[in-house]
Amino acid sequence: ERGAPVVLLDAGERPGGQYWRHAADTEPGGAYGGLWRRLRALTDAGRVDYRPGQQVWLVTREDDGGFRLETTPVHDGVEPLPGPVTAGKVVLCPGGADRQLPVPGWTLPGVVAAGGAQALLKGHGTVAGRQVLVAGTGPFLLPVATGLARAGARVVGVWEANSPLRWARHAPTVLRVPGKVAEAAGYAAALARHRIPYRTRTVVAEILGDDRVRAVRRAVLDGDGVPRSRPEEVEVDLVAFGWGFTPALELPLQLGVATRVDVDGSLVVAVDERQRTDVPGVFVAGEATGVGGATLSLAEGRIAGAAAAGRPEGGRRPRATVRAHRAFARAMHDAHPVPAGWHRWLTDDTLVCRCEEVPHAAVRAAHAQLGAGDARTVKMLTRVGMGWCQGRVCGYAAACLTATLDGRPPTEADLRGTAARPLAVPVSLAELAGPEEGPDRP
Ligand SMILES: Cc1cc2nc3c(=O)[nH]c(=O)nc-3n(C[C@H](O)[C@H](O)[C@H](O)COP(=O)(O)OP(=O)(O)OC[C@H]3O[C@@H](n4cnc5c(N)ncnc54)[C@H](O)[C@@H]3O)c2cc1C
C-alpha cells in the first residue's frame, strides 16, 4: 500500500500466521477479515506476489547488498517456485513455537504442546482428547482450555505454575492495555461457564501411562519454585503444555543479526524503533523480536513494512501500540516465569532430547564427569539437540539445564548455540545441490 513491490513467502497455506488460523472454507471476520481482504485486493491487483505454502530454508546476503531466499514447498501438493527469490530488503516475521520443558512421561502419546492442540482445533476442527489437562504458565493456557471445552472436551483443569497475584505490581501497565483486561475477564467467565478448575502454583510432576497417557501426578510449587509432589493421580487422556514461546530465529541468525536475551529468557532479535536490525536492509517484526501477543506483532509488522518501503508509518498509533504492548509483555513475563526449580521434577531417565533419546542423567554426566559447562559442549558430547528437530523442542531446556548445572543463568551464547541452524527447514539433497543438479527442480 506504500508502493513497494512485495513478494510474500509464507510456510502457512492461508494468511494469518499462528493467531488467525482458520479452516480453508471460512471467510474470516473482525480485524483480521479486514486485513485479509486488503491482502487479497493487493494480490489481485498484482502488487503483492503472494506465495503460500513456501518455506524459506536459506536466506543469504549477496555482494550487491541484496538478498537471496531459497524456498521449498511445505508438501508435495504445493508447486515449487521456479528458483530462488531475490529482494533488495527483507522483513522477517517467522514467529515462534511452543517452549517445551521435559517432564517424566512427556514422550507418551497424548502429551502435546498447547499451541499444537490449538492449531489442530482452529485449523482442522480436531479435538485432540476427551479428558484434557492444560498446564504450564501464562495467559495462553486460557484460550486453549476454553477452546477445547467449547469444542466438547472435558477440561479437568488449568494448572498454572504461578500465582495471578504476581500481576498486582503491574496494575498501571496492565490498565494501559484495556483490551487485554477485557480478554482476561472473558476467559475467566468462560472457565466458570465450562466449570474448569483453575489451580495456581501447580505443575505436572509426572505423566503416567503404558502406551499412552492415562493420568498425571501433580506437584505444588513452594516459594522457591521447587515442586513438592502430591501422591494423588488425575485421570486424563490429553495433556497440553504451554510454557510460553521460543522465537524462531533461524532466518535472522543466517543473516548474522545482533540478538539479545529478553525478559522471559528467550533469545530475540535486537531491533530499533523502526524494526531495523544491525544488518542493513533486514527488518524483523513479531515474536522474533520478543514474545508479546498478536496485537504487538501486528503493530511491529506495520512499522517494519513502512520502514522497508522507505515510507512513514502513517500516524503515531503503531508505535504507541508497540510501547504499550511491549510494557504489557514485560509484565506478563514477570508474572509468568518458568519455575526456577523445574529441573527438580526430572528423573535420571527422563528424556531431555526425545529425537536422540538423551536422558537427563547423560546431560548431568557430561557436566559432572566430562566438564561440559555450556550447551554447545553438552550437545557435542551427548547429541542433545542433534536429531530430527535440531533442538527446536529441547534446545531451550537443554541450554537452561546446562547453565543450572554450571550454577548460572543461560547466556546469549548458550541460546544462540541452540537456536542457530544452517538450514531453517528440512530440504532434499536435490534442493541442496542446487538448480543445475536437482532433477526435480524446474
Ligand atoms: C495456543 C496459542 C494461543 C494464543 N493466544 C493468543 C491470544 O489469546 N492473544 C494474543 O494476543 N496472542 C495469542 N497467541 C500468540 C499469537 O499467536 C502470536 O503473538 C502471533 O501469532 C505472533 O505473530 P507473528 O507474526 O510473530 O508469528 P506467527 O503468527 O507465528 O506467524 C509466523 C508466520 O511465518 C511463517 N514462517 C515461519 N518460518 C517460516 C519460513 N522459514 N519460511 C516461510 N514462512 C515461515 C509461518 O508459517 C507463519 O505463517 C497465541 C498463540 C498460541 C500458540
Coordinates of C-alpha atoms and ligand atoms in Angstrom, one line a residue:
E1 CA 0.0 0.0 0.0
R2 CA 3.1 2.3 0.1
G3 CA 4.2 1.5 -3.4
A4 CA 6.9 -1.1 -2.9
P5 CA 6.7 -4.3 -5.0
V6 CA 6.3 -7.2 -2.5
V7 CA 6.8 -10.9 -2.5
L8 CA 5.1 -12.6 0.4
L9 CA 6.5 -16.0 1.2
D10 CA 4.6 -17.9 3.9
A11 CA 5.0 -21.6 5.0
G12 CA 1.4 -21.3 6.0
E13 CA -1.1 -22.2 3.3
R14 CA -3.5 -19.5 4.4
P15 CA -2.6 -16.0 5.6
G16 CA -2.9 -15.1 9.3
G17 CA 0.0 -16.9 11.0
Q18 CA -0.4 -18.7 14.3
Y19 CA -3.1 -16.5 15.8
W20 CA -5.5 -16.2 12.9
R21 CA -5.7 -19.8 11.9
H22 CA -8.9 -20.6 10.2
A23 CA -10.3 -23.5 8.2
A24 CA -9.9 -23.3 4.5
D25 CA -13.6 -22.9 3.7
T26 CA -14.3 -20.0 6.0
E27 CA -14.0 -16.3 5.3
P28 CA -12.5 -14.6 8.3
G29 CA -14.2 -11.6 10.0
G30 CA -13.3 -8.9 12.5
A31 CA -10.0 -7.1 12.4
Y32 CA -8.3 -10.0 10.6
G33 CA -11.1 -10.1 8.0
G34 CA -10.2 -6.5 7.0
L35 CA -6.5 -7.3 6.6
W36 CA -7.3 -10.5 4.7
R37 CA -9.4 -8.6 2.2
R38 CA -6.8 -5.9 1.8
L39 CA -4.2 -8.6 1.0
R40 CA -6.5 -10.2 -1.5
A41 CA -7.1 -6.9 -3.2
L42 CA -3.4 -6.3 -3.5
T43 CA -2.7 -9.8 -4.7
D44 CA -5.5 -9.5 -7.3
A45 CA -4.0 -6.2 -8.5
G46 CA -0.6 -7.8 -8.9
R47 CA 1.0 -5.6 -6.3
V48 CA 1.8 -8.4 -3.9
D49 CA 3.2 -11.7 -5.2
Y50 CA 1.7 -13.9 -2.5
R51 CA 3.3 -17.4 -2.3
P52 CA 1.6 -19.5 0.3
G53 CA 3.0 -22.9 1.3
Q54 CA 6.6 -21.9 0.6
Q55 CA 9.1 -22.3 3.3
V56 CA 12.3 -20.3 3.2
W57 CA 15.2 -22.7 4.1
L58 CA 18.1 -20.3 3.5
V59 CA 18.5 -16.6 3.2
T60 CA 21.8 -15.1 2.2
R61 CA 23.2 -11.6 1.6
E62 CA 24.6 -11.0 -1.9
D63 CA 27.6 -9.0 -2.8
D64 CA 25.4 -6.1 -4.1
G65 CA 23.7 -5.8 -0.6
G66 CA 20.5 -7.6 -1.8
F67 CA 19.2 -10.9 -0.5
R68 CA 18.5 -14.3 -2.0
L69 CA 15.9 -16.6 -0.5
E70 CA 15.8 -20.4 -1.2
T71 CA 12.4 -21.9 -0.8
T72 CA 10.9 -25.4 -0.6
P73 CA 7.2 -26.3 -0.7
V74 CA 5.5 -27.4 2.6
H75 CA 4.3 -30.6 0.9
D76 CA 4.1 -32.3 -2.4
G77 CA 0.8 -30.7 -3.3
V78 CA 2.4 -27.3 -3.5
E79 CA 4.2 -26.3 -6.7
P80 CA 7.8 -25.4 -6.1
L81 CA 8.9 -21.9 -7.1
P82 CA 11.0 -21.8 -10.3
G83 CA 14.1 -20.6 -8.5
P84 CA 15.4 -18.5 -5.6
V85 CA 13.6 -15.2 -4.7
T86 CA 15.8 -12.1 -4.8
A87 CA 15.0 -8.9 -2.8
G88 CA 16.5 -5.6 -2.0
K89 CA 15.2 -5.7 1.5
V90 CA 13.7 -8.4 3.7
V91 CA 11.2 -8.2 6.5
L92 CA 11.4 -11.4 8.6
C93 CA 8.4 -12.4 10.7
P94 CA 9.0 -16.1 11.4
G95 CA 7.0 -16.2 14.7
G96 CA 7.9 -18.9 17.2
A97 CA 7.0 -22.3 18.6
D98 CA 5.8 -23.5 21.9
R99 CA 8.5 -23.6 24.5
Q100 CA 8.7 -27.1 26.0
L101 CA 10.0 -28.5 29.2
P102 CA 10.7 -32.2 29.7
V103 CA 8.8 -34.0 32.5
P104 CA 8.7 -37.7 33.3
G105 CA 6.4 -39.4 30.8
W106 CA 6.3 -36.5 28.3
T107 CA 7.1 -38.7 25.4
L108 CA 3.9 -40.7 25.8
P109 CA 1.2 -40.3 23.0
G110 CA -1.4 -37.9 24.4
V111 CA 1.1 -35.2 25.5
V112 CA 1.0 -32.2 23.2
A113 CA 2.1 -28.5 23.2
A114 CA -0.8 -26.1 23.9
G115 CA -0.2 -24.4 20.6
G116 CA -0.4 -27.8 18.9
A117 CA -3.7 -28.6 20.5
Q118 CA -4.9 -25.1 19.5
A119 CA -3.6 -25.5 15.9
L120 CA -5.5 -28.8 15.5
L121 CA -8.6 -27.2 16.8
K122 CA -8.6 -23.9 14.9
G123 CA -7.0 -25.2 11.7
H124 CA -8.8 -28.6 11.4
G125 CA -11.6 -28.7 13.9
T126 CA -9.9 -31.6 15.6
V127 CA -10.3 -32.0 19.4
A128 CA -7.1 -33.9 20.4
G129 CA -8.5 -35.5 23.6
R130 CA -11.7 -36.2 25.6
Q131 CA -10.4 -35.6 29.1
V132 CA -7.9 -32.9 29.0
L133 CA -5.5 -31.1 31.3
V134 CA -4.0 -27.8 30.2
A135 CA -0.8 -27.0 32.2
G136 CA 2.2 -24.7 32.2
T137 CA 2.2 -20.9 32.7
G138 CA 0.8 -17.8 31.1
P139 CA -2.4 -16.4 29.7
F140 CA -2.1 -18.6 26.5
L141 CA -3.3 -21.5 28.6
L142 CA -6.8 -19.9 28.8
P143 CA -7.8 -19.8 25.1
V144 CA -6.6 -23.4 24.7
A145 CA -8.6 -24.6 27.7
T146 CA -11.8 -22.7 26.8
G147 CA -11.5 -23.6 23.1
L148 CA -11.2 -27.3 23.9
A149 CA -14.1 -27.1 26.3
R150 CA -16.3 -25.3 23.8
A151 CA -15.5 -28.0 21.2
G152 CA -16.7 -30.7 23.6
A153 CA -13.7 -31.9 25.5
R154 CA -13.9 -32.2 29.3
V155 CA -11.2 -30.0 30.6
V156 CA -10.3 -31.3 34.1
G157 CA -8.3 -28.3 34.9
V158 CA -5.9 -25.5 34.1
W159 CA -2.7 -25.9 36.2
E160 CA -0.9 -22.6 36.3
A161 CA 2.6 -22.7 37.7
N162 CA 2.5 -19.1 39.0
S163 CA 0.1 -17.1 41.0
P164 CA -2.1 -14.4 39.4
L165 CA -1.2 -12.2 42.4
R166 CA 2.2 -11.6 40.6
W167 CA 0.3 -9.3 38.2
A168 CA -0.7 -6.9 41.1
R169 CA 2.5 -4.9 41.0
H170 CA 2.0 -4.3 37.2
A171 CA -1.5 -2.8 37.6
P172 CA -0.7 0.6 35.9
T173 CA 0.9 -1.1 32.9
V174 CA -2.0 -3.5 32.5
L175 CA -4.6 -0.8 32.7
R176 CA -2.9 0.9 29.7
V177 CA -4.0 -2.1 27.6
P178 CA -7.7 -2.3 28.4
G179 CA -8.3 -4.8 25.6
K180 CA -6.2 -7.4 27.5
V181 CA -8.1 -6.8 30.7
A182 CA -11.4 -7.4 28.8
E183 CA -9.9 -10.5 27.2
A184 CA -8.9 -11.9 30.6
A185 CA -12.3 -11.2 32.0
G186 CA -13.9 -13.1 29.1
Y187 CA -11.7 -16.1 29.7
A188 CA -12.4 -16.1 33.4
A189 CA -16.2 -16.1 32.6
A190 CA -15.6 -18.9 30.1
L191 CA -13.7 -21.0 32.6
A192 CA -16.6 -20.6 35.1
R193 CA -19.2 -21.4 32.4
H194 CA -17.4 -24.6 31.5
R195 CA -16.7 -25.4 35.2
I196 CA -12.9 -25.6 34.5
P197 CA -11.0 -25.6 37.8
Y198 CA -8.0 -23.2 37.8
R199 CA -5.2 -24.2 40.1
T200 CA -2.3 -21.9 40.8
R201 CA 1.3 -22.8 41.8
T202 CA 0.5 -26.2 40.4
V203 CA 2.5 -28.3 37.9
V204 CA 2.5 -31.7 36.4
A205 CA 5.3 -33.7 38.2
E206 CA 4.8 -36.9 36.3
I207 CA 2.7 -38.3 33.4
L208 CA 1.5 -41.9 33.8
G209 CA 0.6 -44.5 31.2
D210 CA 1.9 -47.5 29.3
D211 CA 1.3 -46.9 25.6
R212 CA -0.5 -43.6 26.1
V213 CA -1.4 -41.0 28.7
R214 CA -3.6 -42.4 31.4
A215 CA -3.2 -39.9 34.3
V216 CA -0.9 -37.2 35.7
R217 CA 0.5 -36.6 39.2
R218 CA 0.6 -33.1 40.4
A219 CA 3.0 -31.0 42.4
V220 CA 2.6 -27.7 44.2
L221 CA 5.5 -25.3 43.9
D222 CA 7.0 -23.9 47.1
G223 CA 8.2 -20.2 47.5
D224 CA 11.4 -21.0 45.6
G225 CA 9.6 -22.6 42.6
V226 CA 10.6 -26.1 43.8
P227 CA 7.9 -28.8 43.1
R228 CA 6.5 -30.7 46.2
S229 CA 4.8 -33.8 44.9
R230 CA 1.2 -34.9 45.8
P231 CA 0.5 -38.6 45.6
E232 CA -3.0 -38.5 44.0
E233 CA -3.5 -39.2 40.3
V234 CA -5.8 -37.3 38.0
E235 CA -7.1 -39.2 35.0
V236 CA -6.7 -37.6 31.6
D237 CA -6.1 -38.7 28.0
L238 CA -4.5 -35.5 26.9
V239 CA -2.1 -33.1 28.5
A240 CA -1.5 -29.8 26.7
F241 CA 1.6 -27.9 27.9
G242 CA 2.2 -24.2 27.4
W243 CA 5.4 -22.8 28.8
G244 CA 5.5 -19.7 26.6
F245 CA 7.1 -19.5 23.2
T246 CA 10.6 -19.8 21.7
P247 CA 11.1 -17.3 18.9
A248 CA 12.2 -19.0 15.6
L249 CA 15.5 -17.3 14.8
E250 CA 16.9 -19.5 12.1
L251 CA 16.5 -17.0 9.3
P252 CA 17.6 -13.8 11.2
L253 CA 20.7 -15.8 12.5
Q254 CA 21.6 -16.9 9.0
L255 CA 22.0 -13.2 8.2
G256 CA 24.1 -12.7 11.3
V257 CA 21.8 -10.1 13.0
A258 CA 22.5 -9.0 16.6
T259 CA 20.4 -10.7 19.3
R260 CA 19.7 -10.2 23.0
V261 CA 18.2 -12.2 25.8
D262 CA 14.6 -11.0 26.5
V263 CA 12.9 -10.8 30.0
D264 CA 11.4 -14.2 29.5
G265 CA 14.8 -15.8 28.9
S266 CA 14.3 -16.1 25.1
L267 CA 16.8 -15.2 22.6
V268 CA 15.3 -12.5 20.4
V269 CA 16.5 -10.2 17.6
A270 CA 17.6 -6.7 18.6
V271 CA 15.8 -4.0 16.6
D272 CA 15.4 -0.3 16.7
E273 CA 12.1 1.7 16.8
R274 CA 11.6 1.1 13.0
Q275 CA 12.2 -2.6 13.4
R276 CA 15.6 -2.4 11.7
T277 CA 18.3 -4.9 12.7
D278 CA 22.0 -4.1 12.6
V279 CA 22.3 -5.7 9.2
P280 CA 21.3 -3.1 6.5
G281 CA 18.1 -4.0 4.7
V282 CA 17.0 -6.6 7.3
F283 CA 13.8 -5.8 9.3
V284 CA 12.3 -8.2 11.9
A285 CA 8.8 -8.0 13.4
G286 CA 6.6 -10.1 15.7
E287 CA 7.6 -12.8 18.1
A288 CA 11.1 -12.9 16.8
T289 CA 11.8 -9.6 18.5
G290 CA 10.2 -10.7 21.8
V291 CA 7.1 -12.7 22.6
G292 CA 4.2 -10.4 23.3
G293 CA 1.0 -11.4 21.5
A294 CA -0.8 -10.8 18.3
T295 CA -1.6 -7.0 18.6
L296 CA 2.1 -6.2 19.3
S297 CA 3.2 -8.4 16.3
L298 CA 0.8 -6.7 14.0
A299 CA 1.9 -3.2 15.0
E300 CA 5.5 -4.1 14.6
G301 CA 4.7 -5.6 11.2
R302 CA 3.1 -2.3 10.1
I303 CA 6.2 -0.3 11.2
A304 CA 8.6 -2.8 9.6
G305 CA 6.6 -2.8 6.3
A306 CA 6.6 1.0 6.1
A307 CA 10.3 1.2 7.0
A308 CA 11.2 -1.3 4.4
A309 CA 9.2 0.7 1.8
G310 CA 11.1 3.8 2.9
R311 CA 7.8 5.5 3.9
P312 CA 6.5 7.0 7.2
E313 CA 4.3 4.7 9.3
G314 CA 1.2 6.9 8.9
G315 CA 0.4 8.3 12.4
R316 CA 1.7 7.6 15.8
R317 CA -0.6 4.7 16.5
P318 CA 1.6 1.7 15.7
R319 CA 4.5 3.0 17.8
A320 CA 2.2 3.8 20.7
T321 CA 0.7 0.3 20.4
V322 CA 4.2 -1.2 20.4
R323 CA 5.2 0.7 23.5
A324 CA 2.1 -0.2 25.5
H325 CA 2.1 -3.8 24.4
R326 CA 5.8 -4.3 24.9
A327 CA 5.4 -3.0 28.5
F328 CA 2.5 -5.4 28.9
A329 CA 4.6 -8.2 27.6
R330 CA 7.3 -7.4 30.2
A331 CA 4.7 -7.5 32.9
M332 CA 3.3 -10.8 31.6
H333 CA 6.8 -12.4 31.5
D334 CA 7.5 -11.2 35.0
A335 CA 4.2 -12.6 36.3
H336 CA 4.6 -16.0 34.5
P337 CA 8.3 -17.1 34.7
V338 CA 9.3 -20.7 34.1
P339 CA 9.6 -22.1 37.7
A340 CA 13.2 -21.8 38.9
G341 CA 13.2 -25.4 40.2
W342 CA 11.6 -27.0 37.1
H343 CA 14.6 -29.4 36.7
R344 CA 13.8 -30.9 40.1
W345 CA 10.9 -32.8 38.6
L346 CA 13.2 -34.7 36.2
T347 CA 14.3 -38.2 37.0
D348 CA 17.6 -39.8 35.7
D349 CA 15.8 -41.4 32.8
T350 CA 13.6 -38.5 31.7
L351 CA 14.5 -37.9 28.1
V352 CA 15.7 -34.3 27.6
C353 CA 16.2 -34.8 23.8
R354 CA 13.4 -37.0 22.5
C355 CA 14.8 -37.3 19.0
E356 CA 18.2 -38.6 20.0
E357 CA 16.8 -40.2 23.2
V358 CA 19.2 -38.4 25.5
P359 CA 18.3 -38.8 29.2
H360 CA 18.7 -36.3 31.9
A361 CA 21.4 -38.4 33.5
A362 CA 23.6 -38.2 30.3
V363 CA 23.4 -34.3 30.4
R364 CA 24.4 -34.3 34.1
A365 CA 27.2 -36.8 33.4
A366 CA 28.5 -34.6 30.6
H367 CA 28.7 -31.7 33.0
A368 CA 30.0 -33.5 36.1
Q369 CA 32.3 -36.1 34.6
L370 CA 33.4 -34.6 31.3
G371 CA 33.5 -30.9 32.3
A372 CA 30.9 -29.6 29.8
G373 CA 30.0 -26.2 31.0
D374 CA 28.0 -24.8 28.1
A375 CA 25.1 -26.0 25.9
R376 CA 27.3 -26.5 22.8
T377 CA 29.7 -28.8 24.5
V378 CA 26.9 -30.8 26.1
K379 CA 25.4 -31.1 22.6
M380 CA 28.6 -32.4 21.1
L381 CA 29.1 -34.9 24.0
T382 CA 25.6 -36.2 24.3
R383 CA 23.9 -35.5 20.9
V384 CA 21.2 -33.5 22.7
G385 CA 19.5 -31.3 20.0
M386 CA 21.2 -33.2 17.1
G387 CA 18.1 -35.1 16.0
W388 CA 15.3 -34.6 13.5
C389 CA 14.0 -31.4 15.2
Q390 CA 17.5 -30.0 15.5
G391 CA 16.9 -28.7 19.0
R392 CA 13.6 -26.9 18.3
V393 CA 11.9 -28.9 21.0
C394 CA 14.7 -29.4 23.6
G395 CA 17.1 -26.5 22.8
Y396 CA 15.8 -24.1 25.4
A397 CA 15.5 -26.8 28.1
A398 CA 19.0 -28.1 27.3
A399 CA 20.5 -24.7 27.5
C400 CA 18.8 -23.9 30.8
L401 CA 19.7 -27.3 32.3
T402 CA 23.4 -26.9 31.4
A403 CA 23.5 -23.4 32.8
T404 CA 21.8 -24.5 36.0
L405 CA 24.3 -27.3 36.4
D406 CA 27.0 -24.7 36.0
G407 CA 25.4 -22.5 38.6
R408 CA 24.5 -19.6 36.4
P409 CA 21.6 -18.3 34.2
P410 CA 21.8 -19.2 30.5
T411 CA 23.7 -16.7 28.4
E412 CA 23.1 -15.3 24.9
A413 CA 25.9 -17.6 23.7
D414 CA 24.2 -20.6 25.2
L415 CA 20.9 -19.7 23.5
R416 CA 22.5 -18.8 20.1
G417 CA 24.2 -22.2 20.2
T418 CA 20.8 -24.0 20.3
A419 CA 18.9 -21.5 18.0
A420 CA 21.2 -21.2 15.0
R421 CA 20.6 -23.8 12.2
P422 CA 22.3 -23.7 8.8
L423 CA 19.0 -24.8 7.2
A424 CA 15.8 -23.3 8.5
V425 CA 13.7 -26.3 7.5
P426 CA 14.5 -29.9 6.2
V427 CA 15.3 -30.0 2.4
S428 CA 16.1 -32.7 0.0
L429 CA 19.6 -33.4 -1.3
A430 CA 18.5 -32.3 -4.7
E431 CA 17.5 -28.9 -3.4
L432 CA 20.8 -28.6 -1.5
A433 CA 22.7 -29.5 -4.6
G434 CA 21.1 -26.5 -6.4
P435 CA 19.1 -26.0 -9.6
E436 CA 21.7 -27.4 -12.1
E437 CA 22.0 -30.7 -10.3
G438 CA 18.4 -31.0 -9.0
P439 CA 16.5 -33.3 -11.3
D440 CA 13.1 -32.4 -9.8
R441 CA 13.7 -28.6 -9.9
P442 CA 12.0 -26.8 -12.9
Ligands
LIG1 C1 -2.2 -21.6 21.7 C2 -1.9 -20.1 21.4 C3 -2.8 -19.2 21.9 C4 -2.6 -17.8 21.6 N1 -3.5 -16.9 22.1 C5 -3.3 -15.6 22.0 C6 -4.2 -14.7 22.5 O1 -5.2 -15.0 23.0 N2 -3.9 -13.4 22.3 C7 -2.7 -12.9 21.7 O2 -2.5 -11.7 21.5 N3 -1.8 -13.8 21.2 C8 -2.1 -15.2 21.3 N4 -1.2 -16.1 20.8 C9 0.1 -15.6 20.3 C10 0.0 -15.1 18.8 O3 -0.4 -16.3 18.1 C11 1.3 -14.6 18.4 O4 1.6 -13.5 19.2 C12 1.3 -14.1 17.0 O5 0.8 -15.0 16.1 C13 2.7 -13.7 16.5 O6 2.7 -13.3 15.2 P1 4.0 -13.5 14.3 O7 3.7 -12.8 13.0 O8 5.2 -13.0 15.0 O9 4.2 -15.0 14.2 P2 3.2 -16.2 13.6 O10 1.7 -15.8 13.8 O11 3.7 -17.4 14.2 O12 3.5 -16.1 12.1 C14 4.7 -16.6 11.5 C15 4.5 -16.9 10.1 O13 5.7 -17.2 9.5 C16 5.7 -18.4 8.8 N5 7.0 -18.9 8.7 C17 7.8 -19.3 9.8 N6 9.0 -19.7 9.3 C18 9.0 -19.6 8.0 C19 9.9 -20.0 7.0 N7 11.1 -20.5 7.2 N8 9.5 -19.8 5.7 C20 8.3 -19.3 5.4 N9 7.4 -18.9 6.3 C21 7.7 -19.1 7.6 C22 4.7 -19.2 9.5 O14 4.1 -20.2 8.6 C23 3.7 -18.2 9.9 O15 2.7 -18.0 9.0 C24 -1.4 -17.4 21.0 C25 -0.5 -18.4 20.4 C26 -0.8 -19.7 20.6 C27 0.1 -20.7 20.1

